[in-house]
Coordinates of C-alpha atoms (C1' of nucleotides) in Angstrom, one line a residue:
Chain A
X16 CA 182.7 299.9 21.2
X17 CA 181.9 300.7 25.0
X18 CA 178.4 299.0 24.3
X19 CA 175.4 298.0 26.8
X20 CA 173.4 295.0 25.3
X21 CA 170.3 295.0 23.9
X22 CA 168.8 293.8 26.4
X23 CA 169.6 296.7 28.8
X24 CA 168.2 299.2 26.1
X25 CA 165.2 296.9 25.9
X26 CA 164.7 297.0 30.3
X27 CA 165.1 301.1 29.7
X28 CA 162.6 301.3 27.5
X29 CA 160.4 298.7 29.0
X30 CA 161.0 301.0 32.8
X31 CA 160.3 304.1 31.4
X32 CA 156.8 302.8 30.1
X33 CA 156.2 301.3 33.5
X34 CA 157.4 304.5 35.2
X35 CA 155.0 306.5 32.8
X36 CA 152.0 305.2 34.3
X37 CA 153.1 304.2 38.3
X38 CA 149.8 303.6 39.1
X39 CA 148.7 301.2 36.4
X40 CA 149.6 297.8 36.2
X41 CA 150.8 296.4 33.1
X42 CA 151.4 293.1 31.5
X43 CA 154.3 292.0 29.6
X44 CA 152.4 291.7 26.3
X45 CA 150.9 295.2 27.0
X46 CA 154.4 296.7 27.2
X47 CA 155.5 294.6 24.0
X48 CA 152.8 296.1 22.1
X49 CA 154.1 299.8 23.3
X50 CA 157.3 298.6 22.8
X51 CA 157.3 297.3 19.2
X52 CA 159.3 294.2 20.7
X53 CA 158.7 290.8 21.0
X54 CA 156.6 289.4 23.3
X55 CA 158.7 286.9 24.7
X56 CA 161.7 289.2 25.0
X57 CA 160.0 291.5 26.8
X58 CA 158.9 288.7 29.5
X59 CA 162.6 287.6 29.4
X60 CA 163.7 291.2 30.5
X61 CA 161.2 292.0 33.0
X62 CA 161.7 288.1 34.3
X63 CA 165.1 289.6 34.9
X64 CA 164.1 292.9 36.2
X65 CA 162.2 291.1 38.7
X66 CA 164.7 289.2 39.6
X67 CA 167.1 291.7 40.8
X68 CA 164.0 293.9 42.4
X69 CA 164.0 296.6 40.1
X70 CA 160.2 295.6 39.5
X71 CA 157.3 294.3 41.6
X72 CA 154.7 291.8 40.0
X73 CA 151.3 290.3 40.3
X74 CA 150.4 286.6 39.5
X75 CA 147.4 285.5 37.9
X76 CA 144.6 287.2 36.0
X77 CA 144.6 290.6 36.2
X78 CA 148.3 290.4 37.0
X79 CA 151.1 292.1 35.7
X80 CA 154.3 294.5 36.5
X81 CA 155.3 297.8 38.2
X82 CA 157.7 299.6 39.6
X83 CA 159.2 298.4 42.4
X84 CA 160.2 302.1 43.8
X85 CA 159.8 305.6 42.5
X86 CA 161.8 306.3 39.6
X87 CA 163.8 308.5 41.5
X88 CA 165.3 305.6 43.5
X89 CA 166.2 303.8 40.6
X90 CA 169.5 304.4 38.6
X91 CA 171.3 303.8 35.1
X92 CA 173.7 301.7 37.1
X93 CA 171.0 299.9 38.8
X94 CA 169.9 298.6 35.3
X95 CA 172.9 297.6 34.1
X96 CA 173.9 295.7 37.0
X97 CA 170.3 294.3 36.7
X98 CA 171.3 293.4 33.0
X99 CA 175.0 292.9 32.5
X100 CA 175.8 292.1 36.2
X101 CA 178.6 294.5 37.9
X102 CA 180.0 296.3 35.2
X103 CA 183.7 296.7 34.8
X104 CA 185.9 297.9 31.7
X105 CA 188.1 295.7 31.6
X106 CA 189.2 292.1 33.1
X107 CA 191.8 293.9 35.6
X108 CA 189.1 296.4 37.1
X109 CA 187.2 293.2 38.2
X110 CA 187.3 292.2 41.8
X111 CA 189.3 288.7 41.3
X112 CA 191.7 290.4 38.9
X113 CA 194.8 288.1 38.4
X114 CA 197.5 290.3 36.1
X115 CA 201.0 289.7 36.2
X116 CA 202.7 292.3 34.7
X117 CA 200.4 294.6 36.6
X118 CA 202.8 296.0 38.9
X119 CA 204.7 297.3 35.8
X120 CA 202.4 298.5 33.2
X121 CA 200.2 301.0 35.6
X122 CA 197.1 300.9 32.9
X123 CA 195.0 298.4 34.9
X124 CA 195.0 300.9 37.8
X125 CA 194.3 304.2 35.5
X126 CA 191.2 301.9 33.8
X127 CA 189.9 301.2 37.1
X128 CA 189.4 305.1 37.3
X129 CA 188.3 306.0 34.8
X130 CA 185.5 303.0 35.1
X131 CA 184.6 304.0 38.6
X132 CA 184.3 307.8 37.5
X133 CA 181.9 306.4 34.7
X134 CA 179.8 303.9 37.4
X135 CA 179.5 306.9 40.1
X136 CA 178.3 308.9 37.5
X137 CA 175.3 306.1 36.0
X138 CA 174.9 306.2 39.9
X139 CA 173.1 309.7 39.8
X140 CA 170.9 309.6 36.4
X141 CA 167.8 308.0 37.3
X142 CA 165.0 306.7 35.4
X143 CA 162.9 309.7 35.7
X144 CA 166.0 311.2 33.8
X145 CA 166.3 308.0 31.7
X146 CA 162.8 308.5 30.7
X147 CA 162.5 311.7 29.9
X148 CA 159.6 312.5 32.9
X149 CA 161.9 315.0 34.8
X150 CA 161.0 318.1 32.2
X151 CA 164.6 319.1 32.6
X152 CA 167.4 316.7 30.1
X153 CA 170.2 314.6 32.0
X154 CA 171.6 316.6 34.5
X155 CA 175.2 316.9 33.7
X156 CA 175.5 318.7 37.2
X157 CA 174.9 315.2 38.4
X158 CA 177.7 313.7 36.6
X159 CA 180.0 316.6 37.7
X160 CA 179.4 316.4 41.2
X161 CA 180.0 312.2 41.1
X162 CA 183.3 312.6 39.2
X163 CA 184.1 315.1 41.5
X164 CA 183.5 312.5 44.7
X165 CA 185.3 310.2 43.2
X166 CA 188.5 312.1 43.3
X167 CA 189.5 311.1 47.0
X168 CA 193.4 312.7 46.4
X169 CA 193.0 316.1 46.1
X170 CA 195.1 317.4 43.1
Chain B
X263 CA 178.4 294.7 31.6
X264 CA 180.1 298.2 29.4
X265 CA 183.5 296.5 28.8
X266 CA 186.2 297.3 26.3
X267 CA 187.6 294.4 24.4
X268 CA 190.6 292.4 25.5
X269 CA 192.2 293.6 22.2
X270 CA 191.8 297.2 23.1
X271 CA 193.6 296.2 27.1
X272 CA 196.3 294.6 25.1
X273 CA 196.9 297.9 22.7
X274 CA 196.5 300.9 25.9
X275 CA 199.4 298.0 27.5
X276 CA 202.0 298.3 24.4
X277 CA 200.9 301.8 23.8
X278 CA 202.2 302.6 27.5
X279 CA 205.5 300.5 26.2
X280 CA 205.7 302.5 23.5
X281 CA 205.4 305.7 25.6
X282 CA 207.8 304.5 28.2
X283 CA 210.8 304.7 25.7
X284 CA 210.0 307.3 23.4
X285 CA 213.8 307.3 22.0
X286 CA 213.7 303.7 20.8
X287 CA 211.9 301.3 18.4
X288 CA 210.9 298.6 19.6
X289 CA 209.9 294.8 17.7
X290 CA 206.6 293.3 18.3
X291 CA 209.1 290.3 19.7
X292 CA 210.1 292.7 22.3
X293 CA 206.9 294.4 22.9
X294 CA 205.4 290.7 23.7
X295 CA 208.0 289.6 25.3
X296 CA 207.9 292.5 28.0
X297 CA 203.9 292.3 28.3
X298 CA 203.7 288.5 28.2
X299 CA 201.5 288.5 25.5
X300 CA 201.3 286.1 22.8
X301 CA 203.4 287.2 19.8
X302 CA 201.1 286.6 16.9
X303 CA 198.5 288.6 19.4
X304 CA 200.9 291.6 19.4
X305 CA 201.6 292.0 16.0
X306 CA 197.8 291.6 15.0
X307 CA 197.1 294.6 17.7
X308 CA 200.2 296.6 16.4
X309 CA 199.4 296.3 12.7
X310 CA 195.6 297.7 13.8
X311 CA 197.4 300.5 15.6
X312 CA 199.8 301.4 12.6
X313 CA 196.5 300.9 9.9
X314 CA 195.1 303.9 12.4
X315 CA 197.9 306.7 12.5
X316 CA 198.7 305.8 16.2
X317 CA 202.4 304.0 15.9
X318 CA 205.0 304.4 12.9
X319 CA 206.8 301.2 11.7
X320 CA 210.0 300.2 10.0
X321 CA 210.1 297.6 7.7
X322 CA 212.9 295.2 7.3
X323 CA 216.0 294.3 9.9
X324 CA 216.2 296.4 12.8
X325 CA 213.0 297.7 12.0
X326 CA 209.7 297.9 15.0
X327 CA 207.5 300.0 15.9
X328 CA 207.2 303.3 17.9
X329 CA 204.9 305.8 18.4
X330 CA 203.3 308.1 15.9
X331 CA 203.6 310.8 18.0
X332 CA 204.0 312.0 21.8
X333 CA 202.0 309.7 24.2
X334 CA 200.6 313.6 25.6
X335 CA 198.6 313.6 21.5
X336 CA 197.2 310.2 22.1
X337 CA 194.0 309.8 24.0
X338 CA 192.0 306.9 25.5
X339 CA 189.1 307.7 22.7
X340 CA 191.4 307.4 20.1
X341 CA 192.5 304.3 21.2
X342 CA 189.5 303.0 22.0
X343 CA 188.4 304.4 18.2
X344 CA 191.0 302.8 16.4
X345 CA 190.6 299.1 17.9
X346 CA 186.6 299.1 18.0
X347 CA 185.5 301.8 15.5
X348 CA 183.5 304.2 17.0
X349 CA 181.6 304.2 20.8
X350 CA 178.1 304.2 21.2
X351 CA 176.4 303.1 24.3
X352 CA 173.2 301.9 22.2
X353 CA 171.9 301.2 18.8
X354 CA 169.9 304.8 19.0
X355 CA 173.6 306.6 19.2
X356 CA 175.0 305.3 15.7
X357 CA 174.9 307.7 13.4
X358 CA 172.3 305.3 11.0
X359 CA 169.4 304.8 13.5
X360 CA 166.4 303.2 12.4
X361 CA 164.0 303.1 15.7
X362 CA 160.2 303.3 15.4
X363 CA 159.7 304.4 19.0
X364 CA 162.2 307.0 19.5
X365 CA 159.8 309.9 19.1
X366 CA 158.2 308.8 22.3
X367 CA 160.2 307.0 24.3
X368 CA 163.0 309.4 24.7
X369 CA 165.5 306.8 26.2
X370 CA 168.0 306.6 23.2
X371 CA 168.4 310.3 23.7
X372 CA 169.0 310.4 27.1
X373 CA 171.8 307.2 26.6
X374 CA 172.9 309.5 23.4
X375 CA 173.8 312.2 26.5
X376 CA 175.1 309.6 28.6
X377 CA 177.2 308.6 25.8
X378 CA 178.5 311.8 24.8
X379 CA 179.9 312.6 28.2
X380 CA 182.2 309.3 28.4
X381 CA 183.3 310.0 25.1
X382 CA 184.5 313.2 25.9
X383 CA 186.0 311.9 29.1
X384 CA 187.8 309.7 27.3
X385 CA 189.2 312.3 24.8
X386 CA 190.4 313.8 27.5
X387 CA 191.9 311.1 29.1
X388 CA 195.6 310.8 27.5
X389 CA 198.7 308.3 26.9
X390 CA 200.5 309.9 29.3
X391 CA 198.4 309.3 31.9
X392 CA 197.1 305.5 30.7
X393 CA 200.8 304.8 31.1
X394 CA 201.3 306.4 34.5
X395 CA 204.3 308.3 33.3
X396 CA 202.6 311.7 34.3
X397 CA 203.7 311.4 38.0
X398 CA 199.9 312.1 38.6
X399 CA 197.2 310.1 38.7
X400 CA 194.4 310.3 35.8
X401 CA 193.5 313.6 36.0
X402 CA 189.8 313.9 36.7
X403 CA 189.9 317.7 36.6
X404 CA 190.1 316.8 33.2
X405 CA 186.6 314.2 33.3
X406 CA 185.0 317.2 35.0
X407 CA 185.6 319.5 32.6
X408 CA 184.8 317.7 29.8
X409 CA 181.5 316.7 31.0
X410 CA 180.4 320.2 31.9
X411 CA 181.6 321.5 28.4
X412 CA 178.9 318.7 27.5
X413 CA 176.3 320.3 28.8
X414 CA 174.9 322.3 25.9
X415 CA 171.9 323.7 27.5
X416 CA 172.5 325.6 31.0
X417 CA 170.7 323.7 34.4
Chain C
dC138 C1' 135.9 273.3 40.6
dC139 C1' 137.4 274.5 36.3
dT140 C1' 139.2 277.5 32.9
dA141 C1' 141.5 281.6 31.2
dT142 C1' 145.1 284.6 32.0
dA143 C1' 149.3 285.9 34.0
dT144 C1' 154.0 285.4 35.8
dA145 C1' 158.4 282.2 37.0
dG146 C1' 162.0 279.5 35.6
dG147 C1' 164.7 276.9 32.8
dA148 C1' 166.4 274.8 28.6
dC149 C1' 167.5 275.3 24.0
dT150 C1' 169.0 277.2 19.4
dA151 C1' 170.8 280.3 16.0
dG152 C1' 173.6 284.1 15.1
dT153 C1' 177.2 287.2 16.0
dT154 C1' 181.3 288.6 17.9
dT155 C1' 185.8 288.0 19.9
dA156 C1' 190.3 285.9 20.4
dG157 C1' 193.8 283.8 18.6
dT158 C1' 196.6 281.5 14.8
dA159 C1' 198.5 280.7 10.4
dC160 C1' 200.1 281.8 6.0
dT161 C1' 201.9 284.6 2.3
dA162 C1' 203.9 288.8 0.6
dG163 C1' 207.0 292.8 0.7
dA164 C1' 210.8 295.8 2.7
dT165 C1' 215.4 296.6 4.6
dT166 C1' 219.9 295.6 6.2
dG167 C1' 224.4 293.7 5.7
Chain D
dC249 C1' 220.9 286.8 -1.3
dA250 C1' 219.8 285.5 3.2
dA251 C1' 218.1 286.9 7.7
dT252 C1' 214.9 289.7 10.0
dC253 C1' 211.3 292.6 10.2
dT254 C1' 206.4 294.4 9.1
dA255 C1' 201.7 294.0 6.2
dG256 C1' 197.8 291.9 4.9
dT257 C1' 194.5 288.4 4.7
dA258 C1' 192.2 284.3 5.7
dC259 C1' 190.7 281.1 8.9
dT260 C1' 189.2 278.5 13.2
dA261 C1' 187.5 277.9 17.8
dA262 C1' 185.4 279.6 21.6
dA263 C1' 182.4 282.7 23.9
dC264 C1' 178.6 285.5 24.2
dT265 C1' 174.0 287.5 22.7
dA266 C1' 169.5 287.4 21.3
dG267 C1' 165.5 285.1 20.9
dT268 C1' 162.2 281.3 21.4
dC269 C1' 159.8 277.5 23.6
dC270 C1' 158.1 274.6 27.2
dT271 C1' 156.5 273.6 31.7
dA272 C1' 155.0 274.9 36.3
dT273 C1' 152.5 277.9 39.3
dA274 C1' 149.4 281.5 41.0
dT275 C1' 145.0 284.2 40.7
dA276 C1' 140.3 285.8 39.3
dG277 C1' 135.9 284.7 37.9
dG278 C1' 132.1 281.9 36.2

DNA sequence: CCTATATAGGACTAGTTTAGTACTAGATTG
DNA sequence: CAATCTAGTACTAAACTAGTCCTATATAGG
C-alpha cells in the first residue's frame, strides 16, 4: 500500500499548526484541540518530534512546543525519519541487507532506486510546502530536479 | 518507514523469473526452488498474481505459470496494485475520506501530490527494468517525466 | 514553600496487519 | 484412473500500530 503511519500524518498536521504561528508557543493539548486528536497522542508525537529535534520545548507553566527551525529547513523526509526511522522500500534497500539470491535476481538493486529517487525527492518538499504556507502548491520542479541528481550515470 | 510488503518483494522476484524466460512455463516448484522461497509462499503469491491478470496458468500435469503478457506491459504500479490494492501515502488520499480538518489544514493535499507523483513513477517504472533484463539501469528519464506530467498547474 | 501546569519517559494493552501454513477441490496428461 | 499441477479458502502465529496510563521532573506564580 506504500503507506506512512498514522502517526507521521498526525506530526504533519501537528508541524504545520506549529509552523502557522512560529512565534507563539503552544501546548500539546492546545494543538489537540486544533487537531481534533487525542490529547495523549498528540503528546506521544511531539514527545517524538522532540526527540529527534524537529521541535524545541519549554518546561513548566507557561510551557509548551515550537519549531525547532524555520519551516524551510525542515523536510518530508525529515518527518518520516523522525516517525518511521530511515525509510527503506523494502528489506534489501536497508543497510544490513543479507539476500542470497541477490546476485541473480537484480530487483533488490532496481528497488533501491527507485527508493532513493523517492527519498531525494521528500528531501526537497518542506513543511512550508507541507503546510500549505508557501502560496504556491508542492513544487514538482523540486521533485524533478532531485530525481534528476540522483541519476549519477548519465544515460 | 514507506515499505512495500515482503509479499509484494517476493512477486517483483518471480515476476523477474517469469520475464527471464519468456518461452517457457514454469511450476511454482521451480519458481521456489530458483528464488529460495518457501513453496507454499510461492504459490499463495502466484495464485494473487493470476487472480489480477498479471501471469497465465495451466492446470493439470505439465502445467505452471508464465506471464500474462511481455514483462515491457507490466509495471511496478501494477504490481504493487495487484498484491496491496491500491497506494495511498495517507488516509486523506483514499478515495472515501472522512477528515474534519482537511479544509484547513491542507496537509492531506499536499501528501495527495506527493502521492500522485510516486504513483506515476511507479507506472512508469516497468518489468523489464525490475528484472534488469533491459541492459540499462531503471530508467529515471522515465521518473522525471512522469513527475513533471504531474504537475497540473504551471510553476 | 507549595501548588498548578507543563513536558519527558516509559510501560502497557488492544487491535490490526502481515506472513506463512494447511487443507480441499478441480483440471489435465498419459 | 493415477500422478501432477493450479485454485480457493481457512486458519494460526507473529509482528507492528495505535492509543492510553502512570510516574517523574521542571517552571511560574501566589
Amino acid at each position: 500500500m506504500l503507506r506512512i503511519s498514522k502517526m507521521t500524518d498526525y506530526a504533519t498536521v501537528l508541524l504545520a499548526r506549529l509552523a502557522a504561528a512560529p512565534d507563539r508557543q503552544l501546548t500539546a493539548t492546545q494543538l489537540a484541540a486544533q487537531s481534533h486528536l487525542a490529547a495523549p497522542t498528540v503528546s506521544k508525537v511531539l514527545k517524538q518530534l522532540h526527540r529527534r529535534g524537529l521541535v524545541s520545548s519549554t518546561l513548566g507553566l507557561r510551557g509548551g512546543y515550537r519549531l525547532a527551525r524555520p519551516a524551510a529547513e525542515i523536510t518530508a523526509a525529515q518527518i518520516l525519519d523522525a516517525l518511521e526511522g530511515p525509510m527503506a522500500l523494502i528489506e534489501c534497500a536497508r543497510a544490513t541487507h543479507q539476500c542470497s539470491i541477490e546476485s541473480t535476481c537484480g530487483v533488490g538493486r532496481a528497488w533501491q532506486r527507485v527508493n532513493l529517487a523517492i527519498r531525494r525527492s521528500l528531501q526537497e518538499i518542506t513543511l512550508v510546502e507541507l503546510a500549505g504556507l508557501g502560496g504556491e502548491p508542492v513544487r514538482f520542479a523540486a521533485l524533478e530536479r532531485a530525481l534528476r541528481g540522483g541519476r549519477a550515470e548519465r544515460t
